[in-house]
Coordinates of C-alpha atoms and ligand atoms in Angstrom, one line a residue:
X29 CA -34.5 71.8 4.8
X30 CA -34.4 75.3 6.1
X31 CA -37.8 77.0 6.4
X32 CA -38.4 80.6 5.3
X33 CA -41.3 82.9 6.3
X34 CA -43.6 84.2 3.6
X35 CA -43.2 87.6 1.8
X36 CA -44.4 90.4 4.1
X37 CA -46.3 92.0 1.2
X38 CA -48.7 91.0 -1.6
X39 CA -48.4 91.8 -5.3
X40 CA -50.4 94.6 -6.9
X41 CA -48.6 95.1 -10.2
X42 CA -46.8 92.4 -12.1
X43 CA -44.0 92.4 -14.7
X44 CA -44.1 89.3 -16.9
X45 CA -41.0 87.2 -17.1
X46 CA -40.1 85.5 -20.4
X47 CA -39.0 81.9 -20.3
X48 CA -36.7 80.7 -23.0
X49 CA -35.6 77.2 -24.0
X50 CA -32.1 75.9 -23.4
X51 CA -31.6 75.8 -27.2
X52 CA -32.5 79.5 -27.4
X53 CA -30.2 80.4 -24.5
X54 CA -27.4 78.6 -26.2
X55 CA -27.6 80.9 -29.2
X56 CA -28.2 84.0 -27.1
X57 CA -25.2 83.5 -24.8
X58 CA -22.9 82.6 -27.7
X59 CA -24.0 85.8 -29.5
X60 CA -23.2 87.7 -26.3
X61 CA -19.6 86.3 -26.4
X62 CA -20.4 84.4 -23.1
X63 CA -20.5 87.7 -21.3
X64 CA -23.7 88.3 -19.4
X65 CA -23.3 92.1 -19.7
X66 CA -24.1 91.6 -23.4
X67 CA -27.5 90.0 -22.8
X68 CA -30.7 91.9 -23.2
X69 CA -32.9 91.8 -20.1
X70 CA -35.8 90.4 -22.3
X71 CA -33.8 87.2 -22.5
X72 CA -33.3 86.8 -18.8
X73 CA -35.6 84.9 -16.5
X74 CA -34.2 85.8 -13.0
X75 CA -31.8 88.7 -12.9
X76 CA -29.3 88.6 -10.0
X77 CA -26.7 90.9 -11.6
X78 CA -27.0 93.5 -8.9
X79 CA -29.1 94.8 -6.0
X80 CA -28.4 98.4 -7.1
X81 CA -31.3 100.3 -8.5
X82 CA -33.3 97.2 -9.0
X83 CA -35.7 97.4 -6.0
X84 CA -39.4 97.3 -6.3
X85 CA -41.2 100.4 -4.9
X86 CA -44.3 100.2 -2.6
X87 CA -47.7 101.6 -3.2
X88 CA -46.8 104.4 -0.8
X89 CA -43.7 105.3 -2.9
X90 CA -45.7 105.3 -6.1
X91 CA -48.3 107.6 -4.5
X92 CA -45.5 109.9 -3.2
X93 CA -44.2 110.3 -6.8
X94 CA -47.4 112.2 -7.6
X95 CA -46.6 114.8 -5.0
X96 CA -43.1 115.6 -6.4
X97 CA -42.4 119.3 -6.3
X98 CA -40.3 120.0 -9.4
X99 CA -39.4 123.6 -8.3
X100 CA -35.8 124.5 -9.1
X101 CA -35.1 126.0 -5.7
X102 CA -36.7 125.4 -2.4
X103 CA -38.6 122.3 -3.4
X104 CA -41.1 121.0 -0.8
X105 CA -39.9 117.5 -1.7
X106 CA -36.4 118.4 -0.6
X107 CA -37.5 119.5 2.8
X108 CA -39.5 116.3 3.3
X109 CA -36.5 114.2 2.4
X110 CA -34.2 116.3 4.6
X111 CA -36.5 115.7 7.6
X112 CA -36.5 112.0 6.9
X113 CA -32.7 111.7 6.6
X114 CA -32.3 113.8 9.8
X115 CA -34.6 111.6 11.7
X116 CA -32.7 108.5 10.6
X117 CA -29.2 109.8 11.0
X118 CA -29.4 112.7 13.4
X119 CA -27.4 114.8 10.8
X120 CA -29.1 118.2 10.3
X121 CA -27.6 119.1 7.0
X122 CA -28.6 117.1 3.9
X123 CA -27.6 117.4 0.2
X124 CA -29.1 115.1 -2.5
X125 CA -26.9 113.8 -5.4
X126 CA -27.8 112.0 -8.6
X127 CA -26.4 108.7 -7.2
X128 CA -23.8 107.5 -4.6
X129 CA -20.8 108.4 -6.7
X130 CA -22.0 112.0 -7.0
X131 CA -21.7 112.3 -3.2
X132 CA -18.3 110.6 -3.3
X133 CA -17.0 113.1 -5.8
X134 CA -18.0 116.1 -3.6
X135 CA -16.9 114.7 -0.3
X136 CA -13.5 113.5 -1.6
X137 CA -13.0 116.8 -3.3
X138 CA -13.8 118.8 -0.1
X139 CA -11.8 116.7 2.3
X140 CA -8.8 115.2 0.4
X141 CA -5.4 116.8 -0.2
X142 CA -2.9 115.0 -2.4
X143 CA -0.6 112.7 -0.6
X144 CA -3.0 111.8 2.2
X145 CA -4.4 108.4 3.3
X146 CA -8.0 107.4 3.8
X147 CA -8.4 104.3 6.0
X148 CA -11.6 102.3 6.1
X149 CA -12.9 98.8 6.5
X150 CA -13.1 98.2 2.7
X151 CA -13.8 100.9 0.3
X152 CA -16.2 100.3 -2.6
X153 CA -14.6 100.5 -6.0
X154 CA -16.0 103.8 -7.2
X155 CA -15.3 105.4 -3.8
X156 CA -11.7 104.1 -4.0
X157 CA -11.3 105.5 -7.5
X158 CA -12.6 109.0 -6.4
X159 CA -10.0 109.0 -3.5
X160 CA -7.2 108.1 -5.9
X161 CA -8.3 110.7 -8.4
X162 CA -8.0 113.4 -5.7
X163 CA -4.5 112.1 -4.8
X164 CA -5.2 110.0 -1.7
X165 CA -4.2 106.4 -1.0
X166 CA -7.3 104.3 0.1
X167 CA -6.4 101.8 2.8
X168 CA -8.5 98.7 3.6
X169 CA -8.2 97.7 7.2
X170 CA -11.0 95.1 7.5
X171 CA -10.3 92.3 10.1
X172 CA -8.4 89.3 8.9
X173 CA -11.5 87.0 9.1
X174 CA -13.3 89.4 6.7
X175 CA -11.0 88.2 3.9
X176 CA -11.4 84.5 4.6
X177 CA -14.5 82.9 2.8
X178 CA -14.7 80.0 5.4
X179 CA -14.4 82.2 8.5
X180 CA -17.7 82.2 10.2
X181 CA -17.6 85.5 12.1
X182 CA -20.8 87.5 12.9
X183 CA -19.3 90.9 11.9
X184 CA -16.8 90.3 9.0
X185 CA -17.1 93.9 8.0
X186 CA -15.4 95.2 11.2
X187 CA -12.4 97.4 10.9
X188 CA -9.2 96.2 12.6
X189 CA -8.9 98.7 15.4
X190 CA -5.1 98.1 16.1
X191 CA -4.3 98.8 12.5
X192 CA -6.5 101.8 12.5
X193 CA -4.9 103.2 15.6
X194 CA -1.4 102.6 14.2
X195 CA -2.3 104.5 11.0
X196 CA -3.8 107.4 13.0
X197 CA -0.8 107.5 15.4
X198 CA 1.8 107.3 12.6
X199 CA 0.2 109.8 10.2
X200 CA -2.1 112.0 12.4
X201 CA -4.8 114.3 11.2
X202 CA -2.5 116.1 8.8
X203 CA -2.2 113.0 6.6
X204 CA -5.6 111.4 7.3
X205 CA -8.4 113.6 6.2
X206 CA -11.1 111.2 7.3
X207 CA -11.9 107.6 8.1
X208 CA -14.7 105.9 6.1
X209 CA -16.7 102.9 7.4
X210 CA -18.8 101.2 4.8
X211 CA -22.0 99.6 6.1
X212 CA -22.6 96.9 5.2
X213 CA -19.1 96.1 3.8
X214 CA -20.0 95.6 0.1
X215 CA -16.5 94.6 -1.1
X216 CA -16.4 91.4 1.0
X217 CA -20.0 90.4 0.4
X218 CA -22.2 92.7 2.3
X219 CA -20.8 91.8 5.7
X220 CA -21.9 93.8 8.7
X221 CA -20.0 96.0 11.1
X222 CA -20.9 95.8 14.8
X223 CA -22.0 98.8 16.9
X224 CA -19.1 98.0 19.3
X225 CA -16.6 98.2 16.5
X226 CA -18.1 101.5 15.1
X227 CA -18.1 103.0 18.6
X228 CA -14.4 102.0 19.2
X229 CA -13.4 103.3 15.8
X230 CA -15.1 106.5 16.6
X231 CA -13.3 106.8 19.9
X232 CA -10.0 106.4 18.1
X233 CA -11.0 109.0 15.5
X234 CA -11.9 111.5 18.2
X235 CA -8.6 110.9 20.1
X236 CA -6.6 111.7 17.0
X237 CA -9.1 114.4 15.9
X238 CA -9.9 112.8 12.5
X239 CA -13.5 112.9 11.2
X240 CA -15.4 109.6 10.7
X241 CA -17.8 109.2 7.8
X242 CA -20.1 106.4 6.7
X243 CA -20.6 105.0 3.3
X244 CA -24.2 104.1 4.1
X245 CA -25.6 102.3 1.0
X246 CA -26.8 99.4 3.1
X247 CA -27.2 101.0 6.5
X248 CA -30.6 99.4 7.2
X249 CA -29.3 95.8 6.6
X250 CA -26.4 96.6 8.9
X251 CA -28.8 97.8 11.6
X252 CA -30.7 94.5 11.3
X253 CA -27.5 92.5 11.7
X254 CA -26.7 94.5 14.8
X255 CA -30.1 93.7 16.3
X256 CA -29.9 90.1 15.3
X257 CA -26.3 89.4 16.3
X258 CA -25.2 91.9 18.9
X259 CA -26.8 90.9 22.2
X260 CA -27.1 94.4 23.7
X261 CA -29.4 95.5 20.8
X262 CA -31.8 92.5 20.6
X263 CA -34.7 94.5 22.0
X264 CA -33.8 97.8 20.3
X265 CA -35.9 99.5 17.7
X266 CA -34.1 99.6 14.3
X267 CA -34.5 103.4 14.1
X268 CA -32.7 103.7 17.4
X269 CA -29.9 101.5 16.2
X270 CA -29.6 103.6 13.1
X271 CA -29.5 106.9 15.1
X272 CA -26.9 105.5 17.4
X273 CA -24.8 104.2 14.6
X274 CA -24.7 107.5 12.7
X275 CA -24.2 109.4 16.0
X276 CA -20.6 108.1 16.1
X277 CA -19.8 109.8 12.7
X278 CA -19.5 113.3 11.4
X279 CA -21.5 112.6 8.3
X280 CA -22.4 110.1 5.6
X281 CA -22.7 109.5 1.9
X282 CA -25.3 107.1 0.5
X283 CA -26.2 105.5 -2.8
X284 CA -30.0 105.3 -2.4
X285 CA -30.1 102.7 -5.1
X286 CA -29.6 100.1 -2.4
X287 CA -31.3 100.7 1.0
X288 CA -33.2 103.8 -0.3
X289 CA -35.6 101.3 -2.0
X290 CA -35.6 103.4 -5.2
X291 CA -34.1 103.0 -8.6
X292 CA -31.8 106.1 -8.7
X293 CA -30.4 108.7 -6.4
X294 CA -28.1 109.4 -3.5
X295 CA -27.2 112.0 -0.8
X296 CA -24.7 113.2 1.7
X297 CA -25.5 114.5 5.2
X298 CA -23.3 116.4 7.7
X299 CA -23.2 117.4 11.3
X300 CA -21.3 120.6 10.4
X301 CA -23.0 123.5 8.7
X302 CA -19.8 125.0 7.2
X303 CA -19.0 121.7 5.5
X304 CA -22.5 121.5 4.2
X305 CA -22.2 125.0 2.7
X306 CA -19.0 124.0 0.9
X307 CA -20.6 120.8 -0.4
X308 CA -23.6 122.9 -1.7
X309 CA -21.2 125.1 -3.7
X310 CA -19.6 122.0 -5.3
X311 CA -23.1 120.6 -5.9
X312 CA -24.1 123.6 -8.0
X313 CA -21.1 122.8 -10.2
X314 CA -21.5 119.1 -10.4
X315 CA -25.0 117.9 -9.4
X316 CA -27.4 120.8 -9.4
X317 CA -29.0 123.3 -7.0
X318 CA -28.7 122.0 -3.5
X319 CA -32.5 121.4 -3.0
X320 CA -32.5 118.8 -5.8
X321 CA -28.9 117.8 -6.4
X322 CA -29.5 116.0 -9.7
X323 CA -32.7 114.3 -8.6
X324 CA -36.2 114.9 -9.8
X325 CA -38.6 116.2 -7.1
X326 CA -40.7 113.0 -7.5
X327 CA -37.6 110.9 -6.9
X328 CA -36.9 112.8 -3.7
X329 CA -40.4 112.0 -2.5
X330 CA -40.1 108.3 -3.3
X331 CA -36.7 108.2 -1.5
X332 CA -38.1 109.8 1.5
X333 CA -40.8 107.1 1.8
X334 CA -38.3 104.3 0.9
X335 CA -35.9 105.3 3.7
X336 CA -38.7 104.9 6.2
X337 CA -39.9 101.6 4.8
X338 CA -36.4 100.1 4.7
X339 CA -36.2 100.2 8.6
X340 CA -39.4 98.2 9.1
X341 CA -38.6 95.0 10.9
X342 CA -40.9 92.6 8.9
X343 CA -39.3 93.8 5.7
X344 CA -35.7 93.6 6.9
X345 CA -36.1 90.3 8.6
X346 CA -37.6 88.8 5.4
X347 CA -34.9 90.4 3.3
X348 CA -32.0 89.1 5.3
X349 CA -33.6 85.7 5.7
X350 CA -34.3 85.3 2.0
X351 CA -30.6 85.7 1.3
X352 CA -29.6 83.4 4.1
X353 CA -32.2 80.8 2.9
X354 CA -30.6 80.6 -0.5
X355 CA -27.1 80.3 1.0
X356 CA -28.2 77.5 3.3
X357 CA -30.0 75.5 0.6
X358 CA -26.8 75.5 -1.4
X359 CA -24.5 74.8 1.6
X360 CA -26.7 71.8 2.7
X361 CA -25.8 70.0 -0.6
X362 CA -22.1 70.9 -0.3
X363 CA -21.9 73.9 -2.7
X364 CA -19.0 76.1 -1.5
X365 CA -20.5 79.4 -0.5
X366 CA -18.9 82.3 1.4
X367 CA -19.9 82.1 5.1
X368 CA -21.9 83.6 6.6
X369 CA -24.0 85.1 3.8
X370 CA -24.1 89.0 3.9
X371 CA -27.1 91.2 3.5
X372 CA -27.6 91.4 -0.2
X373 CA -26.0 88.5 -2.0
X374 CA -24.8 84.9 -1.9
X375 CA -21.3 84.2 -3.2
X376 CA -20.2 80.9 -4.6
X377 CA -16.5 79.9 -4.7
X378 CA -15.8 79.2 -8.4
X379 CA -12.4 77.5 -7.8
X380 CA -13.9 75.1 -5.3
X381 CA -17.0 74.5 -7.3
X382 CA -15.0 73.6 -10.4
X383 CA -11.7 72.3 -9.2
X384 CA -10.9 70.7 -12.5
X385 CA -10.9 74.0 -14.3
X386 CA -7.7 76.0 -13.9
X387 CA -8.0 79.7 -12.9
X388 CA -6.6 80.7 -16.3
X389 CA -9.9 79.2 -17.7
X390 CA -12.2 81.3 -15.5
X391 CA -14.1 78.8 -13.4
X392 CA -16.5 81.3 -11.8
X393 CA -17.3 82.7 -15.3
X394 CA -18.0 79.1 -16.5
X395 CA -20.5 78.8 -13.7
X396 CA -22.1 82.1 -14.6
X397 CA -22.5 80.9 -18.2
X398 CA -23.9 77.5 -17.2
X399 CA -26.5 79.2 -14.8
X400 CA -27.8 81.1 -17.7
X401 CA -27.9 78.0 -19.9
X402 CA -29.5 76.0 -17.2
X403 CA -32.4 78.3 -16.5
X404 CA -31.9 81.9 -17.7
X405 CA -30.5 83.2 -14.4
X406 CA -28.1 86.1 -14.7
X407 CA -25.3 86.1 -12.0
X408 CA -22.0 87.9 -12.1
X409 CA -18.4 86.8 -11.8
X410 CA -16.3 88.8 -9.3
X411 CA -13.0 87.2 -9.7
X412 CA -10.6 86.3 -12.5
X413 CA -12.1 88.3 -15.3
X414 CA -12.8 91.4 -13.1
X415 CA -9.6 91.5 -10.9
X416 CA -6.7 89.9 -12.7
X417 CA -3.7 92.3 -12.9
X418 CA -0.6 92.4 -15.0
X419 CA 2.8 92.6 -13.4
X420 CA 4.1 95.9 -15.0
X421 CA 7.7 94.5 -15.3
X422 CA 7.4 90.9 -16.3
X423 CA 3.9 91.2 -17.9
X424 CA 2.9 88.1 -16.0
X425 CA -0.7 87.7 -15.0
X426 CA -1.5 88.0 -11.3
X427 CA -4.7 86.2 -10.5
X428 CA -6.9 87.3 -7.6
X429 CA -7.1 84.9 -4.6
X430 CA -10.9 84.6 -4.9
X431 CA -12.8 83.7 -8.0
X432 CA -16.5 84.2 -7.0
X433 CA -19.9 84.1 -8.5
X434 CA -22.3 86.6 -6.9
X435 CA -26.0 86.1 -6.8
X436 CA -27.2 89.5 -5.8
X437 CA -30.9 89.6 -4.6
X438 CA -32.9 92.7 -5.6
X439 CA -35.1 94.1 -2.8
X440 CA -38.8 93.0 -2.8
X441 CA -38.6 91.8 -6.4
X442 CA -38.4 88.0 -6.4
X443 CA -40.5 85.6 -4.4
X444 CA -39.3 82.6 -2.4
X445 CA -40.4 80.5 -5.3
X446 CA -38.0 82.3 -7.6
X447 CA -35.3 81.8 -5.0
X448 CA -36.0 78.0 -5.0
X449 CA -35.6 78.0 -8.8
X450 CA -32.1 79.6 -8.3
X451 CA -31.2 77.1 -5.6
X452 CA -32.3 74.1 -7.7
X453 CA -30.5 75.4 -10.8
X454 CA -27.2 75.7 -8.9
X455 CA -27.7 72.3 -7.3
X456 CA -28.5 70.7 -10.7
X457 CA -25.3 72.2 -12.1
X458 CA -23.3 71.0 -9.0
X459 CA -24.3 67.4 -9.8
X460 CA -22.9 67.6 -13.3
X461 CA -20.1 70.0 -12.5
X462 CA -17.3 67.7 -13.7
X463 CA -18.7 67.9 -17.3
X464 CA -18.2 71.7 -17.5
X465 CA -15.4 73.1 -19.7
X466 CA -13.2 76.1 -19.3
X467 CA -13.4 79.4 -21.2
X468 CA -10.8 81.6 -22.9
X469 CA -10.9 85.3 -23.6
X470 CA -11.1 86.2 -27.3
X471 CA -11.5 90.0 -27.0
X472 CA -10.7 92.4 -24.1
X473 CA -10.5 96.1 -23.6
X474 CA -7.4 97.5 -21.9
X475 CA -9.3 98.6 -18.7
X476 CA -12.3 97.2 -16.9
X477 CA -12.4 94.3 -19.3
X478 CA -15.1 92.4 -17.5
X479 CA -17.9 94.7 -18.9
X480 CA -17.1 94.1 -22.6
X481 CA -14.8 91.2 -23.0
X482 CA -15.9 88.1 -25.1
X483 CA -15.1 84.5 -24.4
X484 CA -15.2 81.2 -26.1
X485 CA -14.9 77.6 -24.8
X486 CA -11.3 76.3 -24.8
Ligands
LIG1 C1 -23.3 101.3 -5.0 C2 -22.3 101.8 -4.0 C3 -21.7 103.0 -4.2 C4 -21.8 103.9 -5.4 O1 -23.1 104.3 -5.6 P1 -23.8 104.5 -7.0 O2 -25.2 104.9 -6.7 O3 -23.7 103.2 -7.8 O4 -23.0 105.6 -7.7 C5 -20.8 103.4 -3.2 N1 -20.6 102.7 -2.1 C6 -21.2 101.5 -1.9 C7 -20.9 100.7 -0.7 C8 -22.1 101.0 -2.9 O5 -22.6 99.8 -2.7

């Protein structure tokens, strides 16, 4: 069995976990309409719903909170955060936002004119929605292997450079306001982008005079993968990898709920002063005065510390290995998981796990429900419930190719013993998988149905 190193920290404050019985969980999940979004966190043992805003802060972050400067304008905490972000990215102009999508709103409003195209590796869903709202067409150009769950490629988040060049050549900078590279690539499972790929994409952008931005929610995990998998960087410091990566862009936006190691917040950063000024004007309208941007001074402090801690090698190595360990334990016993695991989650292929359940009966969601019943673990379906579309003419349902269960691992929250509970629960279900029955939807909202719909067994 794969070995895993111990946690590179010890525990100073604890949050009790409630254990329920299978009988209790049976009632709770039925009352929730078999939708895990309707469960109260009290009734969950291990919560793998998301890695967003669920990180545990360090003693240094909690101490920094006490130094928050809550001044409306010119807060000391802002300048401390700005210095940290500049040291990590090289970008001199920094603007906080209440979370990642606040930054998306401002950057898309500044840069996008209706009728334009924004290419990227794969845009995150809220980013995509902001682009569309401003009248642009988001374009995902991730390499083909990035979309194949079985393809074992070290950088499945890479952008297809031929396709990018064709788009830039055909449309030029009039029609392409910027290119956005998401590190790591969240939408295909937290898959990394190589430095070589970023460098080449940046060269293309320069040649066609189109700016390059990063969606940097998991920039530190991406830096670790570069160090681990890209030979030229094996002896590099993570901070140097980070600086080099950002040096190829014109700016970035970030949800600090991921690699900021805090529970809320975000920011954008720019090379260009004029753009920053424009962003500040919009911030006053949408987020707040530019030295707080919708964040409390104490949260700016905690983020400043978190952004430094997230680039520490013992932390990042443990983080990525903990995720990989879970994937390998499952894979060893034949559970169909997406390969290789990304930086923040393990994905199980629902259709392959439960081949006897047709896609119309939500195999991945069946597994999500059974995981809760088995041991109180909350996972999330990213598949048939979330992404099925209706053909506008025939009304026929178009199912997504992939029906996945995501086990997202919060940062510094669960120990390896918890991860073993997760592995053993999935394996125990795998052994009795042919007994599981399909689900049907009994209530759904017209948009984003997965958050509120209710199911029953067929
Ligand atoms: C979470 C996320 C966002 C949005 O950030 P919020 O803080 O949730 O608003 C944008 N891009 C990526 C890649 C993300 O993971």
